[in-house]
Short mmCIF file of C-alpha atoms in Angstrom, two decimals:
data_model
loop_
_atom_site.label_atom_id
_atom_site.label_comp_id
_atom_site.label_asym_id
_atom_site.label_seq_id
_atom_site.Cartn_x
_atom_site.Cartn_y
_atom_site.Cartn_z
CA ARG A 1 4.17 9.16 -4.62
CA LYS A 2 3.09 7.93 -8.03
CA GLU A 3 3.90 4.30 -8.85
CA VAL A 4 5.64 5.23 -12.05
CA GLU A 5 7.18 8.68 -12.49
CA GLN A 6 8.70 10.18 -15.63
CA ASP A 7 10.39 13.46 -16.62
CA PRO A 8 7.51 15.89 -17.11
CA GLY A 9 8.73 17.29 -20.44
CA PRO A 10 8.09 18.41 -23.05
CA PHE A 11 11.49 17.95 -24.66
CA ASN A 12 12.26 20.08 -27.70
CA VAL A 13 15.32 18.90 -29.67
CA PRO A 14 16.78 19.45 -33.11
CA GLU A 15 17.05 16.66 -35.65
CA GLY A 16 20.11 14.60 -35.05
CA ALA A 17 20.17 15.19 -31.26
CA THR A 18 20.48 12.55 -28.59
CA VAL A 19 17.73 12.57 -26.08
CA ALA A 20 17.30 10.60 -22.83
CA PHE A 21 14.09 9.79 -20.95
CA ASN A 22 14.11 8.77 -17.33
CA CYS A 23 11.58 6.82 -15.33
CA THR A 24 11.43 5.59 -11.72
CA TYR A 25 9.03 3.01 -10.19
CA SER A 26 8.06 2.45 -6.65
CA ASN A 27 7.17 -1.24 -6.48
CA SER A 28 10.34 -3.24 -6.02
CA ALA A 29 8.45 -6.46 -6.89
CA SER A 30 7.64 -5.28 -10.44
CA GLN A 31 8.60 -7.88 -12.99
CA SER A 32 8.51 -6.47 -16.51
CA PHE A 33 9.32 -3.12 -17.96
CA PHE A 34 8.58 -1.47 -21.30
CA TRP A 35 8.66 1.72 -23.27
CA TYR A 36 5.59 2.47 -25.36
CA ARG A 37 5.19 5.31 -27.84
CA GLN A 38 1.93 7.16 -28.38
CA ASP A 39 1.34 9.48 -31.28
CA CYS A 40 -1.22 12.34 -30.86
CA ARG A 41 -4.75 10.94 -30.60
CA LYS A 42 -3.62 7.40 -31.27
CA GLU A 43 -3.25 4.34 -29.18
CA PRO A 44 0.05 3.43 -27.42
CA LYS A 45 2.38 1.06 -29.32
CA LEU A 46 5.18 -1.01 -27.88
CA LEU A 47 8.58 0.54 -28.63
CA MET A 48 10.70 -1.93 -26.72
CA SER A 49 10.89 -4.10 -23.66
CA VAL A 50 13.56 -3.35 -21.10
CA TYR A 51 15.90 -5.92 -19.67
CA SER A 52 18.38 -5.76 -16.86
CA SER A 53 21.27 -6.35 -19.20
CA GLY A 54 20.18 -3.38 -21.32
CA ASN A 55 19.00 -3.67 -24.83
CA GLU A 56 19.31 -1.78 -28.10
CA ASP A 57 17.12 -1.58 -31.17
CA GLY A 58 18.72 0.59 -33.88
CA ARG A 59 18.81 4.13 -32.48
CA PHE A 60 17.02 3.21 -29.29
CA THR A 61 18.71 1.93 -26.13
CA ALA A 62 16.91 0.95 -22.97
CA GLN A 63 18.36 0.34 -19.58
CA LEU A 64 17.02 -1.01 -16.34
CA ASN A 65 18.53 -0.63 -12.87
CA ARG A 66 16.55 -2.81 -10.50
CA ALA A 67 18.52 -1.67 -7.42
CA SER A 68 17.69 1.96 -8.13
CA GLN A 69 14.26 1.10 -9.58
CA TYR A 70 15.13 3.22 -12.59
CA ILE A 71 14.48 2.84 -16.33
CA SER A 72 15.87 4.88 -19.14
CA LEU A 73 15.44 5.28 -22.85
CA LEU A 74 18.06 6.83 -25.09
CA ILE A 75 17.29 7.94 -28.64
CA ARG A 76 20.27 8.74 -30.88
CA ASP A 77 20.22 10.77 -34.06
CA SER A 78 16.65 12.00 -33.49
CA LYS A 79 14.29 12.12 -36.54
CA LEU A 80 11.22 14.27 -37.06
CA SER A 81 9.20 11.04 -36.96
CA ASP A 82 10.36 10.38 -33.35
CA SER A 83 8.08 13.17 -32.21
CA ALA A 84 5.55 11.51 -29.90
CA THR A 85 4.81 10.84 -26.24
CA TYR A 86 7.01 8.19 -24.66
CA LEU A 87 5.40 6.13 -21.90
CA CYS A 88 7.30 4.16 -19.27
CA VAL A 89 5.40 1.02 -18.34
CA VAL A 90 5.80 -1.39 -15.45
CA TRP A 91 4.01 -4.74 -15.05
CA GLY A 92 3.34 -7.07 -12.16
CA GLY A 93 4.65 -7.01 -8.62
CA ALA A 94 2.87 -7.29 -5.30
CA GLY A 95 -0.33 -5.97 -6.89
CA GLY A 96 -0.52 -8.95 -9.21
CA PHE A 97 -1.50 -8.57 -12.84
CA LYS A 98 -1.43 -4.81 -13.04
CA THR A 99 0.13 -2.64 -15.71
CA ILE A 100 1.16 0.78 -14.60
CA PHE A 101 1.89 3.54 -17.09
CA GLY A 102 3.73 6.72 -16.36
CA ALA A 103 2.24 10.03 -17.39
CA GLY A 104 4.52 10.15 -20.52
CA THR A 105 7.07 12.52 -21.75
CA ARG A 106 6.30 14.49 -24.85
CA LEU A 107 9.10 14.82 -27.43
CA PHE A 108 9.16 17.39 -30.19
CA VAL A 109 11.98 16.98 -32.74
CA LYS A 110 12.31 20.00 -35.04
CA ALA A 111 14.08 20.55 -38.33
CA GLU B 1 -2.94 -2.58 -37.43
CA THR B 2 -3.04 -4.58 -34.22
CA GLY B 3 -6.25 -6.50 -34.92
CA VAL B 4 -7.84 -5.14 -31.74
CA THR B 5 -11.08 -3.32 -32.41
CA GLN B 6 -13.19 -1.16 -30.19
CA SER B 7 -16.70 0.17 -30.46
CA PRO B 8 -18.01 2.79 -30.60
CA THR B 9 -15.30 5.22 -31.55
CA HIS B 10 -17.03 8.16 -29.88
CA LEU B 11 -19.79 8.46 -27.41
CA ILE B 12 -21.55 11.29 -25.60
CA LYS B 13 -23.52 10.62 -22.42
CA THR B 14 -24.92 12.66 -19.60
CA ARG B 15 -24.25 12.40 -15.87
CA GLY B 16 -25.90 9.48 -14.24
CA GLN B 17 -26.28 7.46 -17.35
CA GLN B 18 -24.72 4.03 -17.93
CA VAL B 19 -22.40 3.09 -20.83
CA THR B 20 -21.07 -0.20 -22.31
CA LEU B 21 -17.87 -0.19 -24.40
CA ARG B 22 -16.79 -3.15 -26.48
CA CYS B 23 -13.51 -4.64 -27.43
CA SER B 24 -12.58 -7.57 -29.74
CA SER B 25 -9.13 -8.97 -28.95
CA GLN B 26 -6.47 -9.98 -31.41
CA SER B 27 -6.79 -13.56 -32.66
CA GLY B 28 -5.09 -16.01 -30.25
CA HIS B 29 -5.02 -13.64 -27.32
CA ASN B 30 -6.72 -14.70 -24.13
CA THR B 31 -6.28 -11.62 -21.97
CA VAL B 32 -7.90 -8.22 -22.20
CA SER B 33 -6.98 -5.16 -20.16
CA TRP B 34 -8.89 -1.91 -19.95
CA TYR B 35 -7.44 1.51 -19.43
CA GLN B 36 -8.77 5.07 -18.92
CA GLN B 37 -6.66 7.84 -20.38
CA ALA B 38 -7.52 11.43 -19.48
CA LEU B 39 -6.16 14.19 -21.60
CA GLY B 40 -2.43 14.77 -20.98
CA GLN B 41 -2.14 11.69 -18.81
CA GLY B 42 -0.89 8.17 -19.26
CA PRO B 43 -3.40 5.30 -19.42
CA GLN B 44 -4.65 4.18 -16.01
CA PHE B 45 -5.22 0.56 -15.51
CA ILE B 46 -8.86 -0.28 -14.77
CA PHE B 47 -8.82 -4.10 -14.80
CA GLN B 48 -7.77 -7.18 -16.69
CA TYR B 49 -9.68 -10.28 -17.72
CA TYR B 50 -8.22 -13.66 -18.36
CA ARG B 51 -10.36 -16.53 -19.48
CA GLU B 52 -13.58 -14.75 -18.48
CA GLU B 53 -12.34 -13.96 -14.92
CA GLU B 54 -11.17 -10.62 -13.55
CA ASN B 55 -7.60 -11.22 -12.35
CA GLY B 56 -6.31 -7.76 -11.69
CA ARG B 57 -7.84 -4.43 -10.84
CA GLY B 58 -6.62 -0.80 -10.48
CA ASN B 59 -8.02 1.94 -8.28
CA PHE B 60 -11.38 2.28 -9.87
CA PRO B 61 -14.72 2.20 -7.99
CA PRO B 62 -17.13 -0.74 -8.36
CA ARG B 63 -19.36 1.17 -10.86
CA PHE B 64 -16.61 0.25 -13.36
CA SER B 65 -17.27 -3.40 -14.22
CA GLY B 66 -16.48 -5.74 -17.07
CA LEU B 67 -17.05 -9.01 -18.81
CA GLN B 68 -15.06 -11.30 -20.95
CA PHE B 69 -16.72 -13.73 -23.27
CA PRO B 70 -15.73 -17.24 -24.37
CA ASN B 71 -14.31 -15.82 -27.61
CA TYR B 72 -12.19 -13.48 -25.41
CA SER B 73 -13.89 -10.30 -26.47
CA SER B 74 -14.74 -7.94 -23.65
CA GLU B 75 -17.04 -5.30 -22.37
CA LEU B 76 -16.46 -2.37 -20.02
CA ASN B 77 -19.53 -1.05 -18.23
CA VAL B 78 -19.65 2.19 -16.32
CA ASN B 79 -22.66 3.02 -14.21
CA ALA B 80 -23.71 6.38 -12.78
CA LEU B 81 -21.44 8.37 -15.11
CA GLU B 82 -19.60 11.38 -13.70
CA LEU B 83 -18.06 14.34 -15.53
CA ASP B 84 -14.62 13.03 -14.64
CA ASP B 85 -15.28 9.81 -16.46
CA SER B 86 -14.75 11.74 -19.71
CA ALA B 87 -11.68 10.16 -21.26
CA LEU B 88 -10.32 7.86 -23.91
CA TYR B 89 -10.95 4.25 -23.00
CA LEU B 90 -8.42 1.83 -24.36
CA CYS B 91 -8.47 -1.91 -24.38
CA ALA B 92 -5.40 -4.06 -24.92
CA SER B 93 -5.19 -7.71 -25.75
CA SER B 94 -2.29 -10.02 -24.94
CA LEU B 95 -1.32 -13.47 -23.80
CA GLN B 96 -1.28 -14.15 -20.10
CA ARG B 97 2.36 -14.21 -19.17
CA PRO B 98 5.06 -11.77 -17.95
CA ASN B 99 7.01 -9.56 -20.34
CA VAL B 100 4.28 -9.88 -22.95
CA THR B 101 3.41 -7.21 -25.41
CA GLN B 102 -0.04 -5.67 -25.12
CA TYR B 103 -1.68 -4.61 -28.31
CA PHE B 104 -4.03 -1.66 -28.05
CA GLY B 105 -7.16 -0.89 -29.87
CA PRO B 106 -7.87 2.65 -31.16
CA GLY B 107 -9.93 3.49 -28.18
CA THR B 108 -13.42 4.89 -27.40
CA ARG B 109 -13.61 8.54 -26.60
CA LEU B 110 -16.28 9.13 -24.07
CA THR B 111 -17.65 12.59 -23.23
CA VAL B 112 -19.91 12.98 -20.24
CA LEU B 113 -21.92 16.21 -20.15
#
């Protein structure tokens, strides 16, 4: 089993749609959680950290369920510029200072 | 821009050769992490350096080694290159604490023939 698993994608959605990304992690001792965005042939960039209480940044909402070891990202009112790969990231845990990325879910937003 | 730079941007090597990749971290950051990203995959953690010591390692063989210098810049060395080492190599700089943002450089694309 992979340490971090994401929906395989790709997701194809029209502009204005709401899209949800799911992610599960296997190490219950993991400490920090993030969503990164990666554009084609570019480096990953932090989209948002994920907290147990849930957090929102504009059109983006992230949730963490530690009991289920599950992380989600919701994008509302999708824009063409949201087209990218979304990477679920988990840090720390029994393995120490390790950052584990999921394989990513590709999103295509079309006009 | 993140302020993290990597060199070279592209590199072509043959099997069995050795390669050194370089990374300059963002000003004020004391931690550098290295990742390997194969096409269509997420970045895979190779190792992390904090204050010139390796303090975390992923599932990579010993032929992947690194260094961090007093100015916190870093090198990734790969010996005895294999075809499967062809990938984008990313470095990320950060501070050493939980829940911290990592800032990635643009990467070095390595092709092994």
